[in-house]
Tab-separated table of C-alpha atoms in Angstrom:
chain	number	residue	atom	x	y	z
O	1	MET	CA	0.000	0.000	0.000
O	2	LEU	CA	2.834	2.408	0.843
O	3	GLU	CA	4.585	1.730	-2.470
O	4	LEU	CA	1.378	2.468	-4.328
O	5	ALA	CA	0.736	5.543	-2.191
O	6	GLN	CA	4.106	6.911	-3.340
O	7	LYS	CA	3.206	6.093	-6.951
O	8	TYR	CA	-0.140	7.874	-6.679
O	9	ILE	CA	1.533	10.933	-5.169
O	10	ASP	CA	4.121	10.917	-7.971
O	11	MET	CA	1.198	11.001	-10.426
O	12	GLY	CA	-0.052	14.181	-8.770
O	13	PHE	CA	-2.841	12.629	-6.692
O	14	SER	CA	-3.770	13.790	-3.184
O	15	LEU	CA	-4.597	10.947	-0.796
O	16	LEU	CA	-6.939	10.283	2.111
O	17	ALA	CA	-6.795	7.713	4.894
O	18	LEU	CA	-10.012	5.677	4.928
O	19	SER	CA	-11.251	3.360	7.646
O	20	PRO	CA	-10.343	-0.336	7.187
O	21	ASN	CA	-12.674	-2.212	4.830
O	22	SER	CA	-14.664	1.007	4.397
O	23	LYS	CA	-15.152	4.141	2.289
O	24	ILE	CA	-15.390	6.455	5.292
O	25	PRO	CA	-12.446	8.801	6.006
O	26	ILE	CA	-10.617	8.238	9.276
O	27	MET	CA	-11.316	11.030	11.748
O	28	ASP	CA	-8.025	11.852	13.448
O	29	LYS	CA	-7.984	15.209	15.230
O	30	LEU	CA	-4.267	15.713	14.566
O	31	LEU	CA	-3.519	14.045	11.232
O	32	GLN	CA	-6.857	14.165	9.422
O	33	PRO	CA	-9.048	16.659	11.284
O	34	ASN	CA	-11.315	17.566	8.370
O	35	GLY	CA	-12.170	14.109	7.062
O	36	SER	CA	-12.452	14.130	3.276
O	37	LYS	CA	-11.130	17.714	3.187
O	38	SER	CA	-7.764	16.602	4.592
O	39	ALA	CA	-6.333	15.060	1.415
O	40	THR	CA	-2.557	15.401	1.124
O	41	ASN	CA	0.274	14.722	-1.321
O	42	ASN	CA	2.825	14.516	1.515
O	43	PHE	CA	4.135	10.941	1.552
O	44	ASN	CA	5.502	11.193	5.098
O	45	HIS	CA	2.054	12.213	6.304
O	46	ILE	CA	0.458	9.180	4.655
O	47	LYS	CA	3.229	6.956	6.065
O	48	LYS	CA	2.443	8.238	9.564
O	49	MET	CA	-1.232	7.414	9.056
O	50	PHE	CA	-0.278	3.867	8.062
O	51	GLU	CA	1.829	3.534	11.197
O	52	LEU	CA	-1.193	4.435	13.303
O	53	TYR	CA	-3.790	2.627	11.167
O	54	PRO	CA	-1.954	-0.271	9.445
O	55	LYS	CA	-5.149	-1.773	7.979
O	56	MET	CA	-6.490	1.502	6.573
O	57	ASN	CA	-7.751	1.963	3.026
O	58	LEU	CA	-6.597	4.706	0.688
O	59	GLY	CA	-8.703	7.279	-1.095
O	60	ILE	CA	-7.859	9.721	-3.889
O	61	ALA	CA	-9.329	13.218	-3.739
O	62	THR	CA	-10.995	14.138	-7.024
O	63	GLY	CA	-11.253	17.510	-8.772
O	64	GLN	CA	-8.543	20.121	-8.736
O	65	ALA	CA	-6.926	18.534	-5.664
O	66	SER	CA	-5.595	15.692	-7.848
O	67	GLY	CA	-6.253	17.046	-11.327
O	68	ILE	CA	-8.841	14.363	-12.131
O	69	THR	CA	-12.529	13.879	-12.752
O	70	VAL	CA	-13.961	10.394	-12.199
O	71	ILE	CA	-16.968	8.790	-13.845
O	72	ASP	CA	-18.267	6.134	-11.450
O	73	ILE	CA	-20.056	3.447	-13.483
O	74	ASP	CA	-21.743	1.415	-10.780
O	75	SER	CA	-23.164	-1.561	-12.678
O	76	PRO	CA	-22.764	-3.541	-15.918
O	77	ASP	CA	-26.198	-2.257	-16.996
O	78	ALA	CA	-24.935	1.332	-16.859
O	79	LYS	CA	-22.010	0.375	-19.082
O	80	ILE	CA	-24.403	-1.222	-21.572
O	81	GLU	CA	-26.516	1.962	-21.566
O	82	LEU	CA	-23.451	4.005	-22.525
O	83	GLN	CA	-22.697	1.571	-25.332
O	84	LYS	CA	-26.273	1.962	-26.610
O	85	ASN	CA	-25.550	5.699	-26.880
O	86	ASN	CA	-22.505	4.919	-29.051
O	87	ILE	CA	-20.015	5.749	-26.299
O	88	PRO	CA	-16.864	3.673	-26.936
O	89	ASP	CA	-15.148	1.754	-24.158
O	90	PRO	CA	-12.722	4.065	-22.348
O	91	LYS	CA	-9.005	4.047	-23.144
O	92	THR	CA	-7.989	6.172	-20.139
O	93	ARG	CA	-6.901	5.055	-16.672
O	94	LEU	CA	-9.439	2.540	-15.380
O	95	HIS	CA	-10.062	0.997	-11.952
O	96	LYS	CA	-12.333	-1.936	-11.132
O	97	THR	CA	-14.682	-1.360	-8.202
O	98	PRO	CA	-16.770	-4.027	-6.415
O	99	ARG	CA	-19.793	-3.220	-8.605
O	100	GLY	CA	-18.380	-1.458	-11.644
O	101	TRP	CA	-15.590	0.834	-12.799
O	102	HIS	CA	-13.935	4.189	-12.138
O	103	VAL	CA	-13.152	5.941	-15.415
O	104	ILE	CA	-10.464	8.506	-14.553
O	105	ILE	CA	-9.970	11.483	-16.872
O	106	PRO	CA	-8.087	14.790	-16.569
O	107	TYR	CA	-9.904	17.407	-14.487
O	108	ASP	CA	-12.925	18.892	-16.270
O	109	ALA	CA	-14.680	21.659	-14.323
O	110	GLU	CA	-17.705	21.482	-16.651
O	111	ILE	CA	-18.624	17.970	-15.509
O	112	LYS	CA	-20.104	18.780	-12.130
O	113	GLN	CA	-19.959	16.381	-9.227
O	114	THR	CA	-23.307	14.697	-8.792
O	115	ALA	CA	-24.949	11.497	-7.650
O	116	ALA	CA	-27.136	9.672	-10.190
O	117	LEU	CA	-26.530	11.913	-13.191
O	118	LEU	CA	-27.722	8.806	-15.013
O	119	ASP	CA	-28.946	5.554	-13.502
O	120	LYS	CA	-25.939	4.014	-11.706
O	121	ILE	CA	-23.560	6.681	-13.022
O	122	ASP	CA	-22.124	9.223	-10.585
O	123	ILE	CA	-19.555	11.964	-11.095
O	124	ARG	CA	-16.735	12.553	-8.625
O	125	ASN	CA	-15.132	15.978	-8.995
O	126	ASP	CA	-14.302	18.978	-6.763
O	127	GLY	CA	-14.958	18.112	-3.126
O	128	GLY	CA	-15.221	14.366	-3.719
O	129	TYR	CA	-12.995	11.306	-3.540
O	130	ILE	CA	-12.794	7.687	-4.636
O	131	VAL	CA	-11.508	4.540	-2.979
O	132	CYS	CA	-8.339	3.468	-4.777
O	133	PRO	CA	-6.633	0.112	-5.334
O	134	PRO	CA	-5.610	-2.056	-3.596
O	135	SER	CA	-8.080	-0.977	-0.907
O	136	GLN	CA	-11.012	-3.246	-0.185
O	137	VAL	CA	-14.589	-2.632	0.922
O	138	ASP	CA	-16.758	-5.467	2.251
O	139	ASN	CA	-13.675	-7.640	1.650
O	140	ILE	CA	-13.727	-6.986	-2.121
O	141	LYS	CA	-10.596	-5.380	-3.536
O	142	TYR	CA	-10.406	-2.443	-5.908
O	143	GLU	CA	-8.072	-3.171	-8.830
O	144	VAL	CA	-6.182	-1.220	-11.494
O	145	ILE	CA	-7.370	-2.434	-14.893
O	146	ARG	CA	-5.487	0.116	-16.994
O	147	ASP	CA	-2.522	1.912	-15.491
O	148	GLY	CA	-1.015	5.183	-16.635
O	149	LYS	CA	-1.932	8.847	-16.667
O	150	PRO	CA	-5.562	9.861	-17.276
O	151	THR	CA	-6.418	10.883	-20.832
O	152	ARG	CA	-9.411	12.586	-22.428
O	153	GLU	CA	-12.562	10.641	-23.335
O	154	HIS	CA	-14.164	13.159	-25.672
O	155	GLU	CA	-17.327	11.221	-26.592
O	156	LEU	CA	-18.042	10.260	-22.992
O	157	GLU	CA	-17.376	13.775	-21.669
O	158	SER	CA	-19.609	15.410	-24.271
O	159	PHE	CA	-22.392	12.920	-23.537
O	160	LEU	CA	-22.259	13.524	-19.780
O	161	LYS	CA	-22.293	17.304	-20.237
O	162	SER	CA	-25.356	17.021	-22.470
O	163	GLN	CA	-27.128	14.899	-19.857
O	164	GLY	CA	-26.418	17.513	-17.207
O	165	THR	CA	-27.988	20.175	-19.421
O	166	LEU	CA	-31.045	18.016	-20.085
O	167	ASN	CA	-31.549	17.614	-16.344
O	168	GLY	CA	-32.043	21.378	-16.019
O	169	ARG	CA	-28.505	22.514	-15.227
O	170	SER	CA	-25.129	20.832	-15.067
O	171	GLY	CA	-24.971	18.939	-11.802
O	172	THR	CA	-28.723	18.714	-11.117
O	173	HIS	CA	-29.539	15.469	-9.326
O	174	ARG	CA	-32.149	12.993	-10.394
O	175	ALA	CA	-34.377	11.038	-8.054
O	176	PRO	CA	-32.627	9.483	-5.062
O	177	PRO	CA	-31.572	5.814	-5.458
O	178	VAL	CA	-33.914	4.733	-2.642
O	179	THR	CA	-37.562	5.691	-3.014
O	180	PRO	CA	-39.545	6.460	0.169
O	181	ASP	CA	-42.193	3.831	0.869
O	182	ASN	CA	-45.337	3.702	2.992
O	183	LYS	CA	-43.237	3.284	6.144
O	184	THR	CA	-41.280	6.483	5.505
O	185	PRO	CA	-42.286	9.264	7.949
O	186	ASP	CA	-43.794	12.448	6.560
O	187	TRP	CA	-40.870	14.568	7.790
O	188	VAL	CA	-38.447	12.453	5.715
O	189	ARG	CA	-40.623	12.729	2.602
O	190	ASN	CA	-40.882	16.474	3.129
O	191	LEU	CA	-37.112	16.972	3.385
O	192	ILE	CA	-36.385	14.905	0.293
O	193	SER	CA	-39.054	16.744	-1.697
O	194	ASN	CA	-38.517	20.282	-0.444
O	195	GLY	CA	-35.103	20.529	1.215
O	196	SER	CA	-34.438	22.994	4.039
O	197	ALA	CA	-33.763	26.694	4.481
O	198	GLU	CA	-30.202	27.889	5.053
O	199	GLY	CA	-30.367	27.999	8.841
O	200	ASP	CA	-31.749	24.454	9.091
O	201	ARG	CA	-29.874	22.608	6.349
O	202	ASN	CA	-27.150	21.045	8.473
O	203	SER	CA	-29.198	19.965	11.491
O	204	GLN	CA	-32.078	18.639	9.420
O	205	GLY	CA	-29.648	17.033	6.975
O	206	ALA	CA	-27.956	15.199	9.866
O	207	SER	CA	-31.343	13.938	11.040
O	208	LEU	CA	-32.162	12.761	7.521
O	209	ALA	CA	-28.829	10.947	7.203
O	210	GLY	CA	-29.375	9.406	10.635
O	211	TYR	CA	-32.787	8.120	9.616
O	212	TRP	CA	-31.370	6.240	6.608
O	213	ARG	CA	-28.414	4.996	8.663
O	214	ASN	CA	-30.808	3.466	11.183
O	215	ARG	CA	-32.805	1.836	8.396
O	216	GLY	CA	-29.671	-0.006	7.285
O	217	THR	CA	-29.367	1.899	4.004
O	218	SER	CA	-25.994	1.530	2.297
O	219	TYR	CA	-23.543	4.423	2.415
O	220	ASP	CA	-23.775	4.974	-1.363
O	221	ASP	CA	-27.573	4.987	-1.430
O	222	ALA	CA	-27.751	7.313	1.568
O	223	PHE	CA	-25.277	9.652	-0.088
O	224	GLY	CA	-27.454	9.725	-3.216
O	225	ILE	CA	-30.507	10.554	-1.117
O	226	MET	CA	-28.621	13.308	0.664
O	227	MET	CA	-27.468	14.791	-2.644
O	228	ALA	CA	-31.088	14.884	-3.804
O	229	TYR	CA	-31.998	16.631	-0.529
O	230	ALA	CA	-29.057	19.042	-0.877
O	231	ASP	CA	-30.171	20.105	-4.341
O	232	LYS	CA	-33.608	21.090	-2.990
O	233	CYS	CA	-32.200	23.211	-0.146
O	234	ASP	CA	-32.252	26.998	-0.372
O	235	PRO	CA	-29.492	27.663	-1.191
O	236	PRO	CA	-28.333	24.174	-2.291
O	237	MET	CA	-25.769	22.459	-0.076
O	238	ALA	CA	-22.294	21.952	-1.527
O	239	GLU	CA	-21.090	18.426	-2.262
O	240	ASP	CA	-18.291	18.486	0.304
O	241	GLU	CA	-20.747	19.686	2.975
O	242	VAL	CA	-23.037	16.744	2.225
O	243	ARG	CA	-20.103	14.346	2.331
O	244	ARG	CA	-19.037	15.626	5.754
O	245	THR	CA	-22.580	15.197	7.078
O	246	VAL	CA	-22.901	11.611	5.852
O	247	ASP	CA	-19.392	10.710	7.020
O	248	SER	CA	-20.106	12.070	10.503
O	249	ILE	CA	-23.255	9.936	10.831
O	250	TRP	CA	-21.646	6.795	9.396
O	251	ARG	CA	-18.959	6.844	12.082
O	252	TYR	CA	-21.586	5.430	14.451
O	253	GLU	CA	-23.368	2.101	14.413
O	254	PRO	CA	-27.116	2.160	13.641
O	255	THR	CA	-29.369	2.539	16.682
O	256	ASN	CA	-33.063	2.633	17.391
O	257	ASN	CA	-32.796	6.120	18.855
O	258	MET	CA	-34.865	8.841	17.251
O	259	PHE	CA	-32.953	11.822	15.936
O	260	PRO	CA	-33.735	15.350	17.198
O	261	TYR	CA	-35.537	16.521	14.090
O	262	GLN	CA	-37.831	13.512	14.210
O	263	ASP	CA	-38.700	14.245	17.844
O	264	ASN	CA	-39.576	17.818	16.925
O	265	ARG	CA	-42.000	16.722	14.252
């Protein structure tokens, strides 16, 4: 892991320490105080993290921090959908994830970070990060399929930008990956549909994340729900703010306790 960490840094990537067998950033008040915002290209810093957390995973910050934009294709069906739209298989740097692929291209500010831009296709850009090989989540390893520096994927990039425009504006989120059912409380439905005002976004967002955590929702699905909520807030919440909220809730095991916002409803 340390050898690869040095290689990633030499490629210009900024790295994060993630919890073992997990996607969640390690919260260390001294070495990684700001979670996903604490990415670094200092090898000695990463080495120190490994000394303290020898089983940790590695993450790569996306966007300007590492000079990359990542298209997260989260299922074979999503890949087939791209092929139906005459998008050729990528030739750039490619990682295998437990459920799909990370297509890594040079940083493109016009492809905004978003969850569910298309079904099972997310964008990781400014404020985001990806798990990188040879880390593992749920005991499944991430792998490098095609090594080397990221290169442009012009057809894919143009297609994704057009989809963002069709959705109303670049970066607008589609429906959350988990649809509320008859058991979903009214306050949860209301937040997902209408968002929150500026003074309430963080506290109500934490309650919303806590609700899905307690229901046993996966981290990825909860993050998609929270991005849908964030887009409805006034003003919308930034991606990195949403990530910090979800990460803070996912540090704790699910409980049956009601969250404050629920109690107030």
